[in-house]
Short mmCIF file of N, CA and C in Angstrom, two decimals:
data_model
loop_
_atom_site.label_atom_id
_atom_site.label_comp_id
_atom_site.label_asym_id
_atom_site.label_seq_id
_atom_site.Cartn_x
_atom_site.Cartn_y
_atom_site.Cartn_z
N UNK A 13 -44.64 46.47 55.41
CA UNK A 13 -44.72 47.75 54.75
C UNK A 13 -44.82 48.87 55.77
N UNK A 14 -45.86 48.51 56.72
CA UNK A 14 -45.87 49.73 57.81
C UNK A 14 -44.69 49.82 58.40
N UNK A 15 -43.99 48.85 59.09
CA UNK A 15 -42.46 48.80 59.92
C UNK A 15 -41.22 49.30 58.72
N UNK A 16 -41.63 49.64 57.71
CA UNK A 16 -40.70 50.29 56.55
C UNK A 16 -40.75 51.85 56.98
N UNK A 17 -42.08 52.14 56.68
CA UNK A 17 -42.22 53.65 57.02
C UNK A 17 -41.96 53.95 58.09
N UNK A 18 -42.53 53.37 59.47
CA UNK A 18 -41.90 53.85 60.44
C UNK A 18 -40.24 54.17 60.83
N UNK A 19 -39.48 53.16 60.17
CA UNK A 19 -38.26 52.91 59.95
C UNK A 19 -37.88 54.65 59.41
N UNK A 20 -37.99 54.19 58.12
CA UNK A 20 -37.92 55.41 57.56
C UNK A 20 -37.98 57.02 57.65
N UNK A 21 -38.84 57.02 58.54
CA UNK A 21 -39.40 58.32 59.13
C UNK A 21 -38.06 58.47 60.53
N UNK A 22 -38.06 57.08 61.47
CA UNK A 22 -37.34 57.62 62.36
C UNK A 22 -36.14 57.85 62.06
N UNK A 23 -35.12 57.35 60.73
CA UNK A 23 -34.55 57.58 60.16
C UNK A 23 -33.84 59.14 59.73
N UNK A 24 -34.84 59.57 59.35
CA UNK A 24 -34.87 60.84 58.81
C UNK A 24 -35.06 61.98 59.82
N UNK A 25 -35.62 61.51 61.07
CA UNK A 25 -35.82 62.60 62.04
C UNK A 25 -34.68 62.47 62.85
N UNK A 26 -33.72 61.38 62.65
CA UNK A 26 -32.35 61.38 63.31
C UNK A 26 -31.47 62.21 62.68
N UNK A 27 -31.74 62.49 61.16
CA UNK A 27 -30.70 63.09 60.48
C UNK A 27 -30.42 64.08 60.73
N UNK A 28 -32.15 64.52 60.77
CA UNK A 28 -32.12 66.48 61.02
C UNK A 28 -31.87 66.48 62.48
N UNK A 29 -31.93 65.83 63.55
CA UNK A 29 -32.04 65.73 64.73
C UNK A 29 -30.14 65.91 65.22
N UNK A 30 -29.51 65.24 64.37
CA UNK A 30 -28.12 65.30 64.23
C UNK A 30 -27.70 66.48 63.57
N UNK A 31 -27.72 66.64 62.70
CA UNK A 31 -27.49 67.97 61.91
C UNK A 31 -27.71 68.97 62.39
N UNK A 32 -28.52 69.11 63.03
CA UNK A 32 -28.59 70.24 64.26
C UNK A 32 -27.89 70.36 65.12
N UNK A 33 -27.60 69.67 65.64
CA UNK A 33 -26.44 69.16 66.57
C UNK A 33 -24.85 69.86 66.26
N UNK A 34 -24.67 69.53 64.63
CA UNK A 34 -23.23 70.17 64.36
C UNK A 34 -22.89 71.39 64.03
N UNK A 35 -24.11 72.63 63.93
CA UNK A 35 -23.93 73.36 63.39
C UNK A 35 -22.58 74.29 64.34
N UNK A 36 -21.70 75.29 64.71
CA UNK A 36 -21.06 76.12 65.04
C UNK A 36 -21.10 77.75 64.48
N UNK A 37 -21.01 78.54 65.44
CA UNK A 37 -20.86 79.74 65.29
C UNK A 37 -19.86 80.33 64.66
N UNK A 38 -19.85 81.70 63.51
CA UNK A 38 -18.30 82.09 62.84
C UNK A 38 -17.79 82.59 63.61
N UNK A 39 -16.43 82.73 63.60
CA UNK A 39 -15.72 83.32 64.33
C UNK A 39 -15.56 85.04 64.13
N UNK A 40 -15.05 85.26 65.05
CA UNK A 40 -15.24 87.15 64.86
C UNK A 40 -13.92 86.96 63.81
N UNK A 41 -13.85 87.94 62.87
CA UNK A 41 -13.32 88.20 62.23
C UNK A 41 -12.38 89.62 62.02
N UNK A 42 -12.72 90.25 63.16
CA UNK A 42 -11.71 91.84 63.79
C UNK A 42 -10.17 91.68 63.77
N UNK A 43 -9.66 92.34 63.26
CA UNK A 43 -8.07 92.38 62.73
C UNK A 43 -7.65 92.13 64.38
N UNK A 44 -6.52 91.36 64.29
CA UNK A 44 -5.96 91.12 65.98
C UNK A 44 -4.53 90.63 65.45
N UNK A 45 -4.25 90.95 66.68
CA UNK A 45 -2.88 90.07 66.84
C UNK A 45 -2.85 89.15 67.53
N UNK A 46 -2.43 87.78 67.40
CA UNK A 46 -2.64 86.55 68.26
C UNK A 46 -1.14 86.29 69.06
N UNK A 47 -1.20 86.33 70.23
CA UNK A 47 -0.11 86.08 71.20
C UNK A 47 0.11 84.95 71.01
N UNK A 48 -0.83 83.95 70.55
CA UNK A 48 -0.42 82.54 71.14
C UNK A 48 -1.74 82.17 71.03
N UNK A 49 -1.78 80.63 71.60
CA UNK A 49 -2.90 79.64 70.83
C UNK A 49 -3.78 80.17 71.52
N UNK A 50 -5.07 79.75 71.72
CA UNK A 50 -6.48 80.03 72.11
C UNK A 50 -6.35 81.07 73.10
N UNK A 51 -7.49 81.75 73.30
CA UNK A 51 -6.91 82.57 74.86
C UNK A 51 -7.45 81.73 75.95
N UNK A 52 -6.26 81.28 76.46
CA UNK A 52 -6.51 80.56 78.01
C UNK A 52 -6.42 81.19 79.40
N UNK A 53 -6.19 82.84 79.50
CA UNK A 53 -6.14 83.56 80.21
C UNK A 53 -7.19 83.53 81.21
N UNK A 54 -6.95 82.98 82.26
CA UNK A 54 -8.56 83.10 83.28
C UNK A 54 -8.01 83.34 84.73
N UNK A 55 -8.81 84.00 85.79
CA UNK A 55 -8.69 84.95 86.48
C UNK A 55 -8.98 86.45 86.48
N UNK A 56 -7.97 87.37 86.57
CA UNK A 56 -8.57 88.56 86.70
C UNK A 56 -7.06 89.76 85.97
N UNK A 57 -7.36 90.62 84.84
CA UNK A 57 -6.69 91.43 84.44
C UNK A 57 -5.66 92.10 85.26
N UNK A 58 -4.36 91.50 84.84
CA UNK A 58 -3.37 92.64 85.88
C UNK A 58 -3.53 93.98 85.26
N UNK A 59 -2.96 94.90 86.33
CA UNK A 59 -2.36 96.15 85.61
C UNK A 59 -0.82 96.18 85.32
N UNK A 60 -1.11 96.83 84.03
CA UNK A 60 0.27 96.41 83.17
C UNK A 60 0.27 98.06 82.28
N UNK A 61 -0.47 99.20 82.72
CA UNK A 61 -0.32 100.41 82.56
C UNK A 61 1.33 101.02 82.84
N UNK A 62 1.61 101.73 82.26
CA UNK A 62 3.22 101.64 82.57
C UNK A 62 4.41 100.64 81.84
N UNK A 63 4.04 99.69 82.18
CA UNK A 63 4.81 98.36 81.86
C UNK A 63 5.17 98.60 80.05
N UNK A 64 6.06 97.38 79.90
CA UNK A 64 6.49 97.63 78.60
C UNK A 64 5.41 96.50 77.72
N UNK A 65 5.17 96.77 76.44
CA UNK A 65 4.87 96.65 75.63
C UNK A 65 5.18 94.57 75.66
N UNK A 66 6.58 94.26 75.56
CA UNK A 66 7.26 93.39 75.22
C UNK A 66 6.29 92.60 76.57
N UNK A 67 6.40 92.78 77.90
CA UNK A 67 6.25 92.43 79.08
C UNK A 67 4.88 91.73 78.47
N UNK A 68 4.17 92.85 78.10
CA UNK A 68 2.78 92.48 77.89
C UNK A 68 2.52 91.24 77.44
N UNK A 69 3.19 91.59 76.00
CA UNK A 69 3.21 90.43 75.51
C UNK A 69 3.07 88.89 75.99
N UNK A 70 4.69 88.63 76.52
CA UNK A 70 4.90 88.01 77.15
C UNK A 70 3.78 87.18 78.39
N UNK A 71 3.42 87.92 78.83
CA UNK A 71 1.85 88.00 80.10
C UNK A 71 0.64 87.49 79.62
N UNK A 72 0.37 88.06 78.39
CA UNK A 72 -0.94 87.59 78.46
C UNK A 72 -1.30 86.48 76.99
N UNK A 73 -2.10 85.62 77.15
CA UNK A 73 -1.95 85.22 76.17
C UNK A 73 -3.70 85.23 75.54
N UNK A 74 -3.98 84.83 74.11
CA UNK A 74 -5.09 85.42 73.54
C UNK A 74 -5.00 86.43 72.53
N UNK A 75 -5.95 86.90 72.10
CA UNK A 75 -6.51 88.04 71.39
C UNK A 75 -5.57 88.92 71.78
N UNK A 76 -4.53 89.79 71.47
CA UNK A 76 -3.90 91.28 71.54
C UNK A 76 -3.95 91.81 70.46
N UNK A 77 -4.17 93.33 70.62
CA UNK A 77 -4.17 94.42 69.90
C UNK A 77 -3.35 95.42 70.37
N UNK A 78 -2.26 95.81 70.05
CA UNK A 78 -1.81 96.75 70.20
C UNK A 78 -1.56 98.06 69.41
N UNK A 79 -2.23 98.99 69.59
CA UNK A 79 -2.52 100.62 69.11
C UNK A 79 -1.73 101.67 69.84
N UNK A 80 -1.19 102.45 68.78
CA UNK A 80 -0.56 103.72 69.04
C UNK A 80 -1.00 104.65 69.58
N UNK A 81 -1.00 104.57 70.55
CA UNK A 81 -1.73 105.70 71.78
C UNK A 81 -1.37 107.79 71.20
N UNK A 82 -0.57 107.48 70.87
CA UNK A 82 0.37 108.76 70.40
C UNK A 82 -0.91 109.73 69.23
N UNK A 83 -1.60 108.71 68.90
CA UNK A 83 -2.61 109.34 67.54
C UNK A 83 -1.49 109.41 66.22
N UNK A 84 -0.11 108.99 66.26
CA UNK A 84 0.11 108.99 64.64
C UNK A 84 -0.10 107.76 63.92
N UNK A 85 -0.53 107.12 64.32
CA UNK A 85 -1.10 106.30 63.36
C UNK A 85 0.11 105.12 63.57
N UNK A 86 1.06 104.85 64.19
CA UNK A 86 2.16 104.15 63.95
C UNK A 86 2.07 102.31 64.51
N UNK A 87 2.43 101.74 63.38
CA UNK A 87 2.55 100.40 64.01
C UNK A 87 3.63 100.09 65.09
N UNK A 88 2.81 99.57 66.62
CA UNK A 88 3.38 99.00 67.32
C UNK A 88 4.27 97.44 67.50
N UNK A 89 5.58 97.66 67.43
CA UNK A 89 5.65 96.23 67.20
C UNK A 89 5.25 95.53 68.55
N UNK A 90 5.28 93.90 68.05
CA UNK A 90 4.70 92.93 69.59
C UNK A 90 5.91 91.81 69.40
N UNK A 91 6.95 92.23 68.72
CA UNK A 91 8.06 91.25 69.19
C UNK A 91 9.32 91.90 69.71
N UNK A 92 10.28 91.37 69.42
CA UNK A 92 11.29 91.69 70.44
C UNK A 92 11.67 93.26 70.68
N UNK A 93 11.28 93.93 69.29
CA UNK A 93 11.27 95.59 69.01
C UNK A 93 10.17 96.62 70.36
N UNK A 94 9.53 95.71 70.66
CA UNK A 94 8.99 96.01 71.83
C UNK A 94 8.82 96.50 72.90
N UNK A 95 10.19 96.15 73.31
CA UNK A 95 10.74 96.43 74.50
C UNK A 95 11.32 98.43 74.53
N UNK A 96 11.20 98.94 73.15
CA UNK A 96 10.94 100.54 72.95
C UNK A 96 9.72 100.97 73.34
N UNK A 97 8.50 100.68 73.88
CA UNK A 97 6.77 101.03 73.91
C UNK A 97 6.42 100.58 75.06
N UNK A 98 5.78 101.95 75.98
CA UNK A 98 4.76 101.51 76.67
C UNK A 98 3.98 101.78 77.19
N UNK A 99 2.79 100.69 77.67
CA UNK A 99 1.77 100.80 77.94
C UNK A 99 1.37 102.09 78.60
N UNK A 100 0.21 102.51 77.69
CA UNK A 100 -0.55 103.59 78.28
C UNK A 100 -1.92 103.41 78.99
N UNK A 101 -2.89 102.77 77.84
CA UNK A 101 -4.42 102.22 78.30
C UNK A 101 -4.38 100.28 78.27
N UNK A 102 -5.37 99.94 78.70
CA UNK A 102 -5.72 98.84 78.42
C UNK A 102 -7.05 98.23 78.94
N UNK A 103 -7.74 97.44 77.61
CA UNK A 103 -9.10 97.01 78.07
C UNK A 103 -9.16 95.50 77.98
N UNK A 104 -9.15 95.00 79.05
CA UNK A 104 -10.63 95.66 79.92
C UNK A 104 -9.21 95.64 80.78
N UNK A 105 -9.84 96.56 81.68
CA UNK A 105 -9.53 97.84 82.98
C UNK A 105 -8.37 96.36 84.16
N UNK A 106 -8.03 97.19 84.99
CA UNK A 106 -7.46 96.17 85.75
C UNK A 106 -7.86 95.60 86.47
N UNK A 107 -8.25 94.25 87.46
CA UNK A 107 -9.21 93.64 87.95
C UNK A 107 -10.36 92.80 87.35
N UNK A 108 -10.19 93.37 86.19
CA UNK A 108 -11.47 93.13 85.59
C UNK A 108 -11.39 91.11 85.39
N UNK A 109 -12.52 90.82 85.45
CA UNK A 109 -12.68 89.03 85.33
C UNK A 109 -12.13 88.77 83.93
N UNK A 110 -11.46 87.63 83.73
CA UNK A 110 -11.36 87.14 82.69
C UNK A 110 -11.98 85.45 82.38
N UNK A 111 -12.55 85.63 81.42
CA UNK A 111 -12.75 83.67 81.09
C UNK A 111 -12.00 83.13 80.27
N UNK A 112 -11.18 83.72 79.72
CA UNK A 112 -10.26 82.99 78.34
C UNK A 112 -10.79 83.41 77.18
N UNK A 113 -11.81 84.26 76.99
CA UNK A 113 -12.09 84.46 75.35
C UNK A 113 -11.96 86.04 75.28
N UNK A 114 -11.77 86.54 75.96
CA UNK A 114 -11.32 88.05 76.16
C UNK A 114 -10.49 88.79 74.68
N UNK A 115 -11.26 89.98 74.30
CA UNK A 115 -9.72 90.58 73.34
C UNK A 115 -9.05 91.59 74.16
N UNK A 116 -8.30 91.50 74.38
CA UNK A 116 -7.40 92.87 74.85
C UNK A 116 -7.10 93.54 74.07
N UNK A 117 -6.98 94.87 74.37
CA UNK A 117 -6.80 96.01 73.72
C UNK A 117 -5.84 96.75 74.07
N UNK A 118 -4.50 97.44 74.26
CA UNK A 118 -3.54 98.40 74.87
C UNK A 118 -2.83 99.16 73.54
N UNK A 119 -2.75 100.32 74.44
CA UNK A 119 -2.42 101.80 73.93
C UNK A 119 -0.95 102.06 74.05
N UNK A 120 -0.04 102.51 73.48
CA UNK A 120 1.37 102.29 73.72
C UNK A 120 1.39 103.34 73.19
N UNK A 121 2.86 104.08 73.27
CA UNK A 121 3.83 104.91 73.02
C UNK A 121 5.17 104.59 73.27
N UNK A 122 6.22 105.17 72.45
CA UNK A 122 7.37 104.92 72.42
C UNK A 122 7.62 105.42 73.89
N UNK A 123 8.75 104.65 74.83
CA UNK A 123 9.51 104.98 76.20
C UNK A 123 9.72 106.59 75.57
N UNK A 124 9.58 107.06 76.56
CA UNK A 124 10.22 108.85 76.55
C UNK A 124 9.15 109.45 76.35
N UNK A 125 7.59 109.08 75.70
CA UNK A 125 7.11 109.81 75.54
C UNK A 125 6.09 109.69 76.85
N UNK A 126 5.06 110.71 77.07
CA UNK A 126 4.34 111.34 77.65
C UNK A 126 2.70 110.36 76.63
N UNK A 127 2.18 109.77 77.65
CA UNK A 127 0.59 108.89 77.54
C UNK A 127 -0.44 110.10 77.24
#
């Protein structure tokens, strides 16, 4: 009877002991654009100020956002239409470290215009 309870007990302190174990964090949920599978980007942020839009793309992979630097509000495309826009800002800055879970952020305008 006693080697039951003990049983029992260690039983049960494995469960919660496990269950703890599986819990995971939610994921951010911030509107993005996904380049591509996980961000595996590691090293250090090029500068890609100037550069086209499409290039970007292409470069980095992860979390992208791309925003209309211009202030009208206009969707940037991130596929082949691309290659019309470019880079004005981008975060994080150039140099900057990367580990792979990074969101990037860049500012575009249509070619011809003025950043």
């Amino acid at each position: 009877m006693r080697t039951t309870r003990l049983v029992a007990v260690f039983v049960g302190a494995m469960v919660v002991g496990l269950s703890a174990c599986t819990s995971s964090p939610k994921p951010d949920s911030a509107p993005s654009i996904s380049t591509g599978p996980a961000p595996s980007m590691k090293g250090f942020m090029p500068d890609i100020i100037g550069g086209s839009v499409a290039g970007a793309v292409a470069q980095l992979e992860g979390t992208l956002r791309v925003d209309d630097a211009s202030g009208q509000g206009r969707v940037v495309p991130t596929d082949g239409a691309a290659t019309g826009w470019k880079i004005c800002t981008q975060q994080p800055g150039p140099g900057a470290a990367l580990d792979g879970g990074q969101k990037i952020i860049l500012g575009a305008v249509k070619t011809g215009e003025s950043c």
